Coordinates of C-alpha atoms in Angstrom, one line a residue:
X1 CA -1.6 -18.5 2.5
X2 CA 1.0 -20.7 2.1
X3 CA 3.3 -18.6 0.2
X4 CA 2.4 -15.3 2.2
X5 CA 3.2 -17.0 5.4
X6 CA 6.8 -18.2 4.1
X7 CA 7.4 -14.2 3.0
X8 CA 6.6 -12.9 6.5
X9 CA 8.5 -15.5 8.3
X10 CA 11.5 -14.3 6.1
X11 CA 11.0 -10.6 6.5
X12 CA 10.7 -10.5 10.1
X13 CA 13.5 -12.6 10.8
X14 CA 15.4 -10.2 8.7
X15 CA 14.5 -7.4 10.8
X16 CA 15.5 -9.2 13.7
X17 CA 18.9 -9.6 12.3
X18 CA 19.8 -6.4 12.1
X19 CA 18.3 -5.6 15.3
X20 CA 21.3 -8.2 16.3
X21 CA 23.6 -6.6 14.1
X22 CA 23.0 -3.5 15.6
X23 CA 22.9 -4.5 19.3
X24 CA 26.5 -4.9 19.0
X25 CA 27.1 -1.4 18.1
X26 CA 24.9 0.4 20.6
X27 CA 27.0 0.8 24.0
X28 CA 25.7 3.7 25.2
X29 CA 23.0 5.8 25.3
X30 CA 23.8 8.4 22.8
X31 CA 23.5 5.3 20.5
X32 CA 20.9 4.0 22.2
X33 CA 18.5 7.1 21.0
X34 CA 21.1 9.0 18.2
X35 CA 23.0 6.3 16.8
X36 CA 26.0 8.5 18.0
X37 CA 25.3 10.7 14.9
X38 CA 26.8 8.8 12.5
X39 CA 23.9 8.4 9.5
X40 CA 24.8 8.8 5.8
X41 CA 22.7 10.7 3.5
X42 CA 21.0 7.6 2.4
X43 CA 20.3 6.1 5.5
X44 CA 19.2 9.5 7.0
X45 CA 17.2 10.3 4.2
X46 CA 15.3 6.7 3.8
X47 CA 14.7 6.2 7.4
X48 CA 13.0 9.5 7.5
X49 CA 11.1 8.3 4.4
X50 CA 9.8 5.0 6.6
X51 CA 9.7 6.2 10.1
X52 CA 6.7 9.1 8.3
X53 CA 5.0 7.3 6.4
X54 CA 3.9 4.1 7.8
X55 CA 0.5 2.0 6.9
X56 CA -1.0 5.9 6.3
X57 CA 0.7 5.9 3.0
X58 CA -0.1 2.2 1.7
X59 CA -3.5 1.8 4.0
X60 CA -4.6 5.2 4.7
X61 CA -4.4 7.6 2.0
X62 CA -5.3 5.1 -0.7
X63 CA -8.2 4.5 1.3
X64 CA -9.2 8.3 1.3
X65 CA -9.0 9.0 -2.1
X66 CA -11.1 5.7 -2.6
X67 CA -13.5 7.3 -0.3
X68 CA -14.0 11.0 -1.5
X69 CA -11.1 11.4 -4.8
X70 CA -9.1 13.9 -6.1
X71 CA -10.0 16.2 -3.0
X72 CA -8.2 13.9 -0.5
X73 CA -4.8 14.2 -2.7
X74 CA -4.3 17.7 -1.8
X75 CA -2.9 16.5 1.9
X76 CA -0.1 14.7 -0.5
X77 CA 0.5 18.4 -1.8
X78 CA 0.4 19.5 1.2
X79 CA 2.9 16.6 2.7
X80 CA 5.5 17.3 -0.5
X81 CA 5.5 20.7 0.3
X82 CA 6.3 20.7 4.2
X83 CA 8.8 17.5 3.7
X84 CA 10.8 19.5 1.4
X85 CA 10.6 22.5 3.5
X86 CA 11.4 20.7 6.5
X87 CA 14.8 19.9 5.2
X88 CA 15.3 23.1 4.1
X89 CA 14.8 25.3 6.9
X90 CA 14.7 23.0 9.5
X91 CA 17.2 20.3 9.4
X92 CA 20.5 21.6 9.1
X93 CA 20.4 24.5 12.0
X94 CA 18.4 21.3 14.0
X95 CA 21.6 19.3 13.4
X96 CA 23.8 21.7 14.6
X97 CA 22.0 23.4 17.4
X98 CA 21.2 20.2 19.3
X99 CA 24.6 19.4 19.4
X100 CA 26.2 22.8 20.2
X101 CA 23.8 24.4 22.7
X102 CA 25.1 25.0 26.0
X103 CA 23.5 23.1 28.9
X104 CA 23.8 26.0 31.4
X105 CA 24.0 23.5 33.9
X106 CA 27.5 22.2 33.1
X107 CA 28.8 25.0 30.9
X108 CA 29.6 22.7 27.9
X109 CA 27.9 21.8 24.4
X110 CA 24.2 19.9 25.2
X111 CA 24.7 17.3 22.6
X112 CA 20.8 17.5 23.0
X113 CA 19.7 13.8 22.4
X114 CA 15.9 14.6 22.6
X115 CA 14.0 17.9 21.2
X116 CA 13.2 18.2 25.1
X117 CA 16.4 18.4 26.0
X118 CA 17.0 20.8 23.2
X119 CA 13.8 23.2 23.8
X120 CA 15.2 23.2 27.5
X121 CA 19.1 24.4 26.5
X122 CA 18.6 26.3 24.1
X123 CA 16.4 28.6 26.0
X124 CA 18.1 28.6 29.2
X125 CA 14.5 27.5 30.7
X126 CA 15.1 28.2 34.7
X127 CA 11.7 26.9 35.6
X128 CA 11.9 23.6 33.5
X129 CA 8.8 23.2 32.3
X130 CA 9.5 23.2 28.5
X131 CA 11.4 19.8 29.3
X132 CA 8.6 18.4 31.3
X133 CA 5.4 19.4 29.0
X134 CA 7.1 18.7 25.7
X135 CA 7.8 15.6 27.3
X136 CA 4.1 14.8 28.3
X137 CA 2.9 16.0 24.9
X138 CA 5.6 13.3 23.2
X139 CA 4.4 10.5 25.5
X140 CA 0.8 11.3 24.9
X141 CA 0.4 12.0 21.3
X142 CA 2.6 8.7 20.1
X143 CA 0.2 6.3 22.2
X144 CA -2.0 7.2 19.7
X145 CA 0.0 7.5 16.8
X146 CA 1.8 4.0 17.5
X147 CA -1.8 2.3 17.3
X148 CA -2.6 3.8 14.7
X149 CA 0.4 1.4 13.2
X150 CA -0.9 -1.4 15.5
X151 CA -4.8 -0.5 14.0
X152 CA -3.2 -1.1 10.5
X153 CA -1.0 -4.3 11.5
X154 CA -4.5 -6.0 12.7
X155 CA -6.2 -5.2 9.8
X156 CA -3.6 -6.8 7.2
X157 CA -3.3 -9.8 9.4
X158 CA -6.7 -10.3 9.3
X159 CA -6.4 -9.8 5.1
X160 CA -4.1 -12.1 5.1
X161 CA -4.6 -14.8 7.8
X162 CA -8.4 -14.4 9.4
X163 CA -6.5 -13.6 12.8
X164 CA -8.0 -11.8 15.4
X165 CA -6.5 -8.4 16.5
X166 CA -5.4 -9.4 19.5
X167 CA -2.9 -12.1 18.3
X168 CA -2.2 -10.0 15.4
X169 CA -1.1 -7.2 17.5
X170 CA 0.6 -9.3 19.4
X171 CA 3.0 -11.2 17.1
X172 CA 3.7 -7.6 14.8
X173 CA 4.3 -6.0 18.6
X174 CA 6.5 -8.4 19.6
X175 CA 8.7 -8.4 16.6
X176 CA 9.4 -4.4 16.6
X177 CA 9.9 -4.5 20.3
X178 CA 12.5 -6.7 19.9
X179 CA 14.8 -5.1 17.0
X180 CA 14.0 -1.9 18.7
X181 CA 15.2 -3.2 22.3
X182 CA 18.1 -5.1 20.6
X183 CA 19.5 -2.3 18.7
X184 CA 17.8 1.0 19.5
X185 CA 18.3 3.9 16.6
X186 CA 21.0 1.7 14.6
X187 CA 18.4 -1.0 14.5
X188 CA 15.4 1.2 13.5
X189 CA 17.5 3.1 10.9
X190 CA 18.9 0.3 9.1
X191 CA 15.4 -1.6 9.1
X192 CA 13.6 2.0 7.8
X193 CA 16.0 1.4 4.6
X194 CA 14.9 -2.0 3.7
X195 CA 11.2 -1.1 4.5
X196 CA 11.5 2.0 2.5
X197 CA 12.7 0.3 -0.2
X198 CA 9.7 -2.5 0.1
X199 CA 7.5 0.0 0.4
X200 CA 8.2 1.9 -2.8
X201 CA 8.2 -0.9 -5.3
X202 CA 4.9 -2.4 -4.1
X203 CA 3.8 0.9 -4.8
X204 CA 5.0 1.0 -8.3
X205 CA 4.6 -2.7 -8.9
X206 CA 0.5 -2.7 -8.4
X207 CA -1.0 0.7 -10.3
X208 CA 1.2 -1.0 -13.3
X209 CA -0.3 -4.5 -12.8
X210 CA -3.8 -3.1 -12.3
X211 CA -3.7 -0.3 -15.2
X212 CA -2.7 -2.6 -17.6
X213 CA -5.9 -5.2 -16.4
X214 CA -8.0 -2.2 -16.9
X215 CA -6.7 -1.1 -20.3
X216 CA -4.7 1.5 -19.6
X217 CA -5.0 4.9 -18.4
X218 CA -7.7 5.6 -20.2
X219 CA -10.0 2.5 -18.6
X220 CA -8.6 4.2 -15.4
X221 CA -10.5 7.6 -15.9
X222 CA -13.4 5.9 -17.5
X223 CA -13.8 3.6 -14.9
X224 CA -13.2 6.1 -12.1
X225 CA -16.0 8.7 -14.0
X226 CA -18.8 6.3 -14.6
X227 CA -19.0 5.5 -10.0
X228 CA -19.3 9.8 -10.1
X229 CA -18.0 13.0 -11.9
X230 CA -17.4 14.4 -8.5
X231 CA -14.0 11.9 -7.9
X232 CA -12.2 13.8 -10.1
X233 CA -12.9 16.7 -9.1
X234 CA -10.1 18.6 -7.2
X235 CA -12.1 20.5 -4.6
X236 CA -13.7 17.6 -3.1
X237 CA -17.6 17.4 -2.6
X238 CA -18.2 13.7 -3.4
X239 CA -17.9 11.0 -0.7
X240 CA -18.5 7.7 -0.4
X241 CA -21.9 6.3 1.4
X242 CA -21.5 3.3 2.5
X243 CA -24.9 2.2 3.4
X244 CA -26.0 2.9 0.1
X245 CA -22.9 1.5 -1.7
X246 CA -22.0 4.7 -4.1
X247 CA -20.5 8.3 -4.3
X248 CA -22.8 10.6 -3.5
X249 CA -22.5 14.6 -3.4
X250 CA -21.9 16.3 -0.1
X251 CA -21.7 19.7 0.9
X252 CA -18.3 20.5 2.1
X253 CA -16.6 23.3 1.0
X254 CA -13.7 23.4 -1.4
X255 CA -11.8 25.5 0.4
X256 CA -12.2 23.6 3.4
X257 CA -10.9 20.1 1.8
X258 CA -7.8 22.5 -0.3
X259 CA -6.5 24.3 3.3
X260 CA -7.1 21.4 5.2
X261 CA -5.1 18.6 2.8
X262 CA -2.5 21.5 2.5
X263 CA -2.0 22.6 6.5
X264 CA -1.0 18.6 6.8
X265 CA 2.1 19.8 5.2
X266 CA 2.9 22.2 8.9
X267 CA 3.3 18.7 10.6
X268 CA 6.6 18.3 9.4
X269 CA 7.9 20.9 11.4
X270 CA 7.0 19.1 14.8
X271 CA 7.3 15.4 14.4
X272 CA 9.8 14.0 16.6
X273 CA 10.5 10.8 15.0
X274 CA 11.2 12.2 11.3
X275 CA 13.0 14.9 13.2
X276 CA 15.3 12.7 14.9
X277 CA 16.7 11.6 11.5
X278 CA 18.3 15.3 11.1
X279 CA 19.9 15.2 14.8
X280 CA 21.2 11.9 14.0
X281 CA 22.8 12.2 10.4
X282 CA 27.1 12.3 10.2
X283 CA 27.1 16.0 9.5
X284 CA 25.4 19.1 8.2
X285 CA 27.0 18.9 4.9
X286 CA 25.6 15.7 4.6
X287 CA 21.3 16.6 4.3
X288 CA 21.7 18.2 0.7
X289 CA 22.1 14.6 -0.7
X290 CA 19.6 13.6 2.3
X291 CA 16.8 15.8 1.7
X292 CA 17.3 14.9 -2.4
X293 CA 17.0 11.7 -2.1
X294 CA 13.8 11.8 1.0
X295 CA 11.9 13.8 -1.1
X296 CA 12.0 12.5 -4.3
X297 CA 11.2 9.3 -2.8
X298 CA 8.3 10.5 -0.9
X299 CA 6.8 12.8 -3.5
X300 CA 7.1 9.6 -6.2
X301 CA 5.7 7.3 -3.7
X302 CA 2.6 9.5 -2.6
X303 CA 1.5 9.9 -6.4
X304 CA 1.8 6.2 -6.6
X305 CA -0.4 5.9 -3.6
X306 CA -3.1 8.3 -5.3
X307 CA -3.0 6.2 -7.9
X308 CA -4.1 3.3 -5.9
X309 CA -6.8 4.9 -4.5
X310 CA -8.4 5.6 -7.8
X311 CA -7.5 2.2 -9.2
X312 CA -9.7 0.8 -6.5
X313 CA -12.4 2.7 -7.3
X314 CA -12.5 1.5 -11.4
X315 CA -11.6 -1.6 -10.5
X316 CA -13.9 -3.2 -7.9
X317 CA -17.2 -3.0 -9.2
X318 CA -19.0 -2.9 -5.3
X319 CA -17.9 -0.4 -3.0
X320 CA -15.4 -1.9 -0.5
X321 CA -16.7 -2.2 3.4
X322 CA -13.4 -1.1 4.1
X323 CA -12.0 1.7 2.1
X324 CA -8.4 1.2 3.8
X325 CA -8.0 -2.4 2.8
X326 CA -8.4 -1.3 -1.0
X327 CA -4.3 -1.6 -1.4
X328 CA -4.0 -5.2 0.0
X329 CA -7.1 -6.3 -1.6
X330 CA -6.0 -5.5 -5.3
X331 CA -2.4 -7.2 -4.2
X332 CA -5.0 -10.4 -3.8
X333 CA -7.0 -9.7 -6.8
X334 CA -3.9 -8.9 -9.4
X335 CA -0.8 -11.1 -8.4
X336 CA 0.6 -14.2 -7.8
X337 CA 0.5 -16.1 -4.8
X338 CA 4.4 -15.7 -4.1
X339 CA 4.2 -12.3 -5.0
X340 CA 0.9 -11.1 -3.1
X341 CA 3.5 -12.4 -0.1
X342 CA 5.7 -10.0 -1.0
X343 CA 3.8 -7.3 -1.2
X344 CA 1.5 -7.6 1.5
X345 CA 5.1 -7.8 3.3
X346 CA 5.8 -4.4 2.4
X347 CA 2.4 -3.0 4.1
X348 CA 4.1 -4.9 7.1
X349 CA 6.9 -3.1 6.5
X350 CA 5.2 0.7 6.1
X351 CA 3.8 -0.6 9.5
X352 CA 6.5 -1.9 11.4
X353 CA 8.9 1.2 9.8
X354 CA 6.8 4.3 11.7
X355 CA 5.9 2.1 15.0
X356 CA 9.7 0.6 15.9
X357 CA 10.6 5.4 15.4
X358 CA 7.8 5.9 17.4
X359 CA 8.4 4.0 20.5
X360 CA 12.2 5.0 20.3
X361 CA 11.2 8.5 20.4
X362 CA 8.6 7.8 23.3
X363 CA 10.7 5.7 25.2
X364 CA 13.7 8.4 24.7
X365 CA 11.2 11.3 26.3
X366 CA 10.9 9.1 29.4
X367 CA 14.1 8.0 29.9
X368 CA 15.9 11.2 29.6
X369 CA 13.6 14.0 29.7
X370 CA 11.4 11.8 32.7
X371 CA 13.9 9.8 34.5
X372 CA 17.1 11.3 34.3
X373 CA 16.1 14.7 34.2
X374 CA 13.9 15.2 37.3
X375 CA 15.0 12.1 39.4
X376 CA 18.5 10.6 38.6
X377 CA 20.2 13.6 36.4
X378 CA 24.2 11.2 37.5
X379 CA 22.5 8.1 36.5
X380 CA 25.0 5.1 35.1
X381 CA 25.2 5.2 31.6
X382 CA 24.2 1.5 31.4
X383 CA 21.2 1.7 33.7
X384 CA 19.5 4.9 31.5
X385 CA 20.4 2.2 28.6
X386 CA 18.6 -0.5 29.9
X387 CA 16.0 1.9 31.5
X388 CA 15.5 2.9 27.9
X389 CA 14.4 -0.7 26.5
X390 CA 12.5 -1.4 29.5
X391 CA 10.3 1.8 28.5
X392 CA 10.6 0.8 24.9
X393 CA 7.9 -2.1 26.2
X394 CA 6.2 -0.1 28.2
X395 CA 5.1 2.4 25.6
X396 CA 4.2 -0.2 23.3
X397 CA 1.8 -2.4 25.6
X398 CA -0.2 1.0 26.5
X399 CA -0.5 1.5 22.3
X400 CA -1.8 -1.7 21.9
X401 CA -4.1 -1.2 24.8
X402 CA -5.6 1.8 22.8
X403 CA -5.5 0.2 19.3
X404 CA -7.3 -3.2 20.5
X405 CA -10.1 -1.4 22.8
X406 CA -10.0 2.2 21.0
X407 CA -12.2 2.7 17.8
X408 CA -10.6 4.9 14.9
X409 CA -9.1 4.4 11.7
X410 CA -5.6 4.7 10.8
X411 CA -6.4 7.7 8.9
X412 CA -8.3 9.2 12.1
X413 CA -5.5 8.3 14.5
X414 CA -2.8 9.6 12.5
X415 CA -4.7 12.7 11.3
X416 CA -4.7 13.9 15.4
X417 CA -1.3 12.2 16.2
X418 CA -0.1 14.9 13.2
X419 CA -1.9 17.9 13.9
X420 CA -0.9 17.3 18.1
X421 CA 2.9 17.1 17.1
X422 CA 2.5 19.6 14.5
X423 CA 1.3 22.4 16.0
X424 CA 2.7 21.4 19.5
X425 CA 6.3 21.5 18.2
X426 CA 6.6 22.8 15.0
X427 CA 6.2 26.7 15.2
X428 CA 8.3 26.5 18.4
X429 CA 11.7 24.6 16.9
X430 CA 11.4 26.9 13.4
X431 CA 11.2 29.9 15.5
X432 CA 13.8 28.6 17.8
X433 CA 16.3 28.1 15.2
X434 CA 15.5 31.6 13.4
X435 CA 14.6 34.4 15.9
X436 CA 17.3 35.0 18.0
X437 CA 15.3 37.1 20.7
X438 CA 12.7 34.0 21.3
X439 CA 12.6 32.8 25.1
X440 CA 11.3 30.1 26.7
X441 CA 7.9 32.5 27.8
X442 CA 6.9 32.5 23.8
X443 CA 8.0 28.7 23.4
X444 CA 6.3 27.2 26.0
X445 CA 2.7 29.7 25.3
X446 CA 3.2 28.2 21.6
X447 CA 3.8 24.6 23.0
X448 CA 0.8 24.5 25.4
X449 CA -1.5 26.7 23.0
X450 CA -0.6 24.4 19.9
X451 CA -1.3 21.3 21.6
X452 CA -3.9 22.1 23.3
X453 CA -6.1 23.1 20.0
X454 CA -4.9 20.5 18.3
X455 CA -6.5 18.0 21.4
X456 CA -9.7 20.4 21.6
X457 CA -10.5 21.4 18.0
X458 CA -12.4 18.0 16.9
X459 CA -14.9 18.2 19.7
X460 CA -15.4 21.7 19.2
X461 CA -15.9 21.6 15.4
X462 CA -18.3 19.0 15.6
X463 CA -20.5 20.3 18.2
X464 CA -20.3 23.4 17.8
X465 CA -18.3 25.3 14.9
X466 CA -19.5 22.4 12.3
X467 CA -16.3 24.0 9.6
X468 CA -14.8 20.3 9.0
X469 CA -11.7 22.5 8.6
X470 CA -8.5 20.1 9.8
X471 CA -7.2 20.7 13.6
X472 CA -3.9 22.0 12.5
X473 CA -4.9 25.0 10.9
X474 CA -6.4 26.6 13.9
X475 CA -3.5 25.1 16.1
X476 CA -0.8 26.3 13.9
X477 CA -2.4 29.9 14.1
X478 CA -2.7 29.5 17.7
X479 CA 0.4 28.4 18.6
X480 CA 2.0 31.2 16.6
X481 CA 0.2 34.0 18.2
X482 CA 0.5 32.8 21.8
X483 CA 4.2 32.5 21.0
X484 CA 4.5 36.5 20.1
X485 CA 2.6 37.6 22.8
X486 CA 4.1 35.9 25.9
X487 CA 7.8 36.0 24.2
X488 CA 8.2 39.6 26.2
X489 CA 7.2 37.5 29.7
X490 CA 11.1 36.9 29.8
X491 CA 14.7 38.0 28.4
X492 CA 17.2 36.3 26.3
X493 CA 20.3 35.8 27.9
X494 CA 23.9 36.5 27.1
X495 CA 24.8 32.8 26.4
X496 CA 21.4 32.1 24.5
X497 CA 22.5 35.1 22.1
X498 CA 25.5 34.2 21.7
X499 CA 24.9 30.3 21.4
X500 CA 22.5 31.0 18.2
X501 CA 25.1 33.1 16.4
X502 CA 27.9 30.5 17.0
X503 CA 25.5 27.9 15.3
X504 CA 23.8 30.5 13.5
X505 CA 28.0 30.5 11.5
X506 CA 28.4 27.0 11.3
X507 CA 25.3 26.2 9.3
X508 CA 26.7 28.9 6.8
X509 CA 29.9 27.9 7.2
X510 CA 28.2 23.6 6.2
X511 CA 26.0 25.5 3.1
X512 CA 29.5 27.1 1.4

């Protein structure tokens, strides 16, 4: 304990450093919530890496393959496919838009600094309401995503020190609160490229410790056939039970778990803390590199994380109790004292890396799409600063409210957090940045419709459709068709045509 208490202590007082480091660069509140725009490609592209993937990728989806195999890794298919696509299609005209849209209030570029702001410029929204309910959907959706972080931070400190959530939650609370306060985007950015970077080797470091201990790959698929056929199976049907400690058939459908780990891949279209990293980086020339180097580092790290999921399963001869503690327990079983601490200091990191985006983004929503949009629009630059950090605390005491008397997993939090952002979002900003004739009538039908399946879907399935199929399927599908038939409720106007055309040139004019 010794060893893995040294390793923490140095970690987090390395993230507090920078937080310090970046305190002095953040004056205003453009840097406060953007960074002023000024991200390289490899800081752009690694902090999106950290601020998406969080405990889910080291905790979470090891833990699901564990549970039901080859089945679950179609959601990291599904992931690899939507990440890339995201920065595609998404991130460039993003970059540019936000910052070029005219706020029809002043007459002058936006510089949108939350997707709020953007949603409400860019479609000339008279009535305001895109502003306010994307804002509410924001503030709502990351309670539960940042305790699904929180959910995952108890659990290692209990691995690793027998705490008690409580003080668990509240020493890993405390520390993100702080480097996020101190040094707002600058702070989380630079942190998300150490934590990326700690993330990925204890990924690669452990499937090579524990495949050599089990022989090689061929022990591996031995050992993962002889607890049931079914893991290996790519359609799914085999599930872990835990009160009779083995696999056991089920009777889900194969399409079911193949649309469902694929449709995970829609969220990347709508998540505002990953999406933040394109608004924020130098320039639009610069998300080629970005994008190259985000998504080869997410689409290695997820196949390592597969990997540990079915390493668990061959190596641990009883079932787990908990199937997401299967990472940090072969960390214990396989390494070194000294290097278990560092390790289990990368989980921290996954943690801390998604939580410290999260409550940015949250605190952003309320600060300028709450507070400065509907009650002090001429507020002093300083005061929406320190408004900002005061709301950073705020939003993370109501988290840890819900991840110390709630009761999901971190799979189950981030699966809804996903699908709610997903669907809310994400067929509204790729439509907004490619149909020119789209008005705020269609955006904010797609915005309520999306979010509101994605909220409703898991009660209704259970109780009465019984599909299993995952909430963002029928929310995408949703969102998508309220958006076409309520677009005609209004009319684009002049500046809105002529606003997406003038950005519509510059993305080209970035690409040549």
């Amino acid at each position: 304990m010794l060893w893995s208490v040294a390793t923490f202590g140095v970690y987090l007082a390395a993230m507090v450093a920078i937080g310090l480091w970046a305190y002095r660069r953040t004056v205003s509140q453009s840097d406060f919530v953007l960074g002023g725009r000024q991200l390289n490609s490899w800081v752009a592209g690694l902090s999106a890496n950290a601020s998406d993937f969080s405990g889910w990728l080291l905790l979470g989806l090891p833990g699901a393959v564990y549970v039901s195999g080859l089945g679950e890794a179609w959601i990291a298919v599904g992931l690899a496919c939507g990440f890339a696509g995201s920065w595609i299609l998404l991130a460039p005209r993003l970059r540019v838009y936000t910052q070029r849209v005219t706020d029809a209030r002043t007459g002058g570029d936006s510089d949108s600094l939350t997707l709020s702001s953007f949603l409400e410029n860019r479609f000339d929204d008279p009535t305001r309401l895109l502003r306010g309910v994307s804002a509410v959907l924001i503030i709502v959706f990351y309670f539960f995503y940042v305790a699904s972080g929180l959910v995952a931070m108890a659990a290692l400190f209990d691995q690793v020190f027998g705490l008690d959530p409580a003080p668990a939650i509240g020493i890993g609370v405390g520390i993100v609160v702080l480097y996020t306060v101190l040094g707002g985007f600058l702070a989380v950015s630079f942190t998300d490229v150490v934590q990326a970077a700690m993330m990925w080797l204890a990924l690669l470091i452990v499937p090579v410790l524990a495949i050599t201990a089990l022989g090689g790959f061929g022990g591996l698929t031995d050992g993962v056939a002889a607890k049931s056929d079914g893991l290996l199976s790519a359609v799914g049907g085999t599930s872990l039970d835990a009160d009779l400690g083995q696999w056991v058939s089920t009777d889900t459908l194969g399409w079911v778990v193949i649309v469902s780990g694929l449709a995970w891949g829609l969220g990347y279209f709508g998540q505002p803390h990953i999406l933040a990293r394109y608004m924020g980086i130098r320039s639009a020339k610069d998300i080629p590199k970005a994008a190259a180097i985000s998504v080869t580092w997410a689409v290695t790290a997820m196949a390592l994380a597969v990997a540990v999921g079915f390493i668990g399963i061959a190596y641990f001869d009883t079932p787990l109790g908990n199937p997401e503690q299967v990472f940090p327990q072969l960390i214990e079983a396989l390494s070194h004292p000294l290097v278990a601490g560092v390790l289990l200091a990368a989980i921290l990191a996954a943690v801390m890396s998604t939580a410290d985006s999260q409550l940015l983004v949250a605190a952003s929503a309320l600060t300028e799409d709450g507070y400065r949009a509907f009650v002090n629009r001429d507020a002093d630059p300083k005061v929406l600063l320190w408004v900002s950090r005061v709301t950073v605390v705020a939003v993370a005491l109501a988290a840890a409210a819900i991840a110390l008397w709630g009761d999901a997993s971190v799979m189950d939090l981030v699966g809804y957090a996903w699908a709610g952002f997903g669907a809310g979002f994400g067929p509204v900003l790729l439509l907004a940045v490619f149909w020119k004739r789209m008005t705020w009538a269609g955006a904010l039908a797609g915005m309520i419709a999306g979010g509101a399946t994605a909220i409703a879907w898991d009660v209704l399935d259970e109780r009465v459709l019984g599909t299993g199929l995952y909430a963002m399927v029928p929310a995408v599908a949703l969102s998508l068709v309220a958006i076409v038939v309520f677009n005609g409720l209004a009319r684009p106007s002049r500046q809105m045509v002529e606003d997406f055309d003038r950005v519509e040139a510059e993305v080209k004019g970035a690409e040549v």
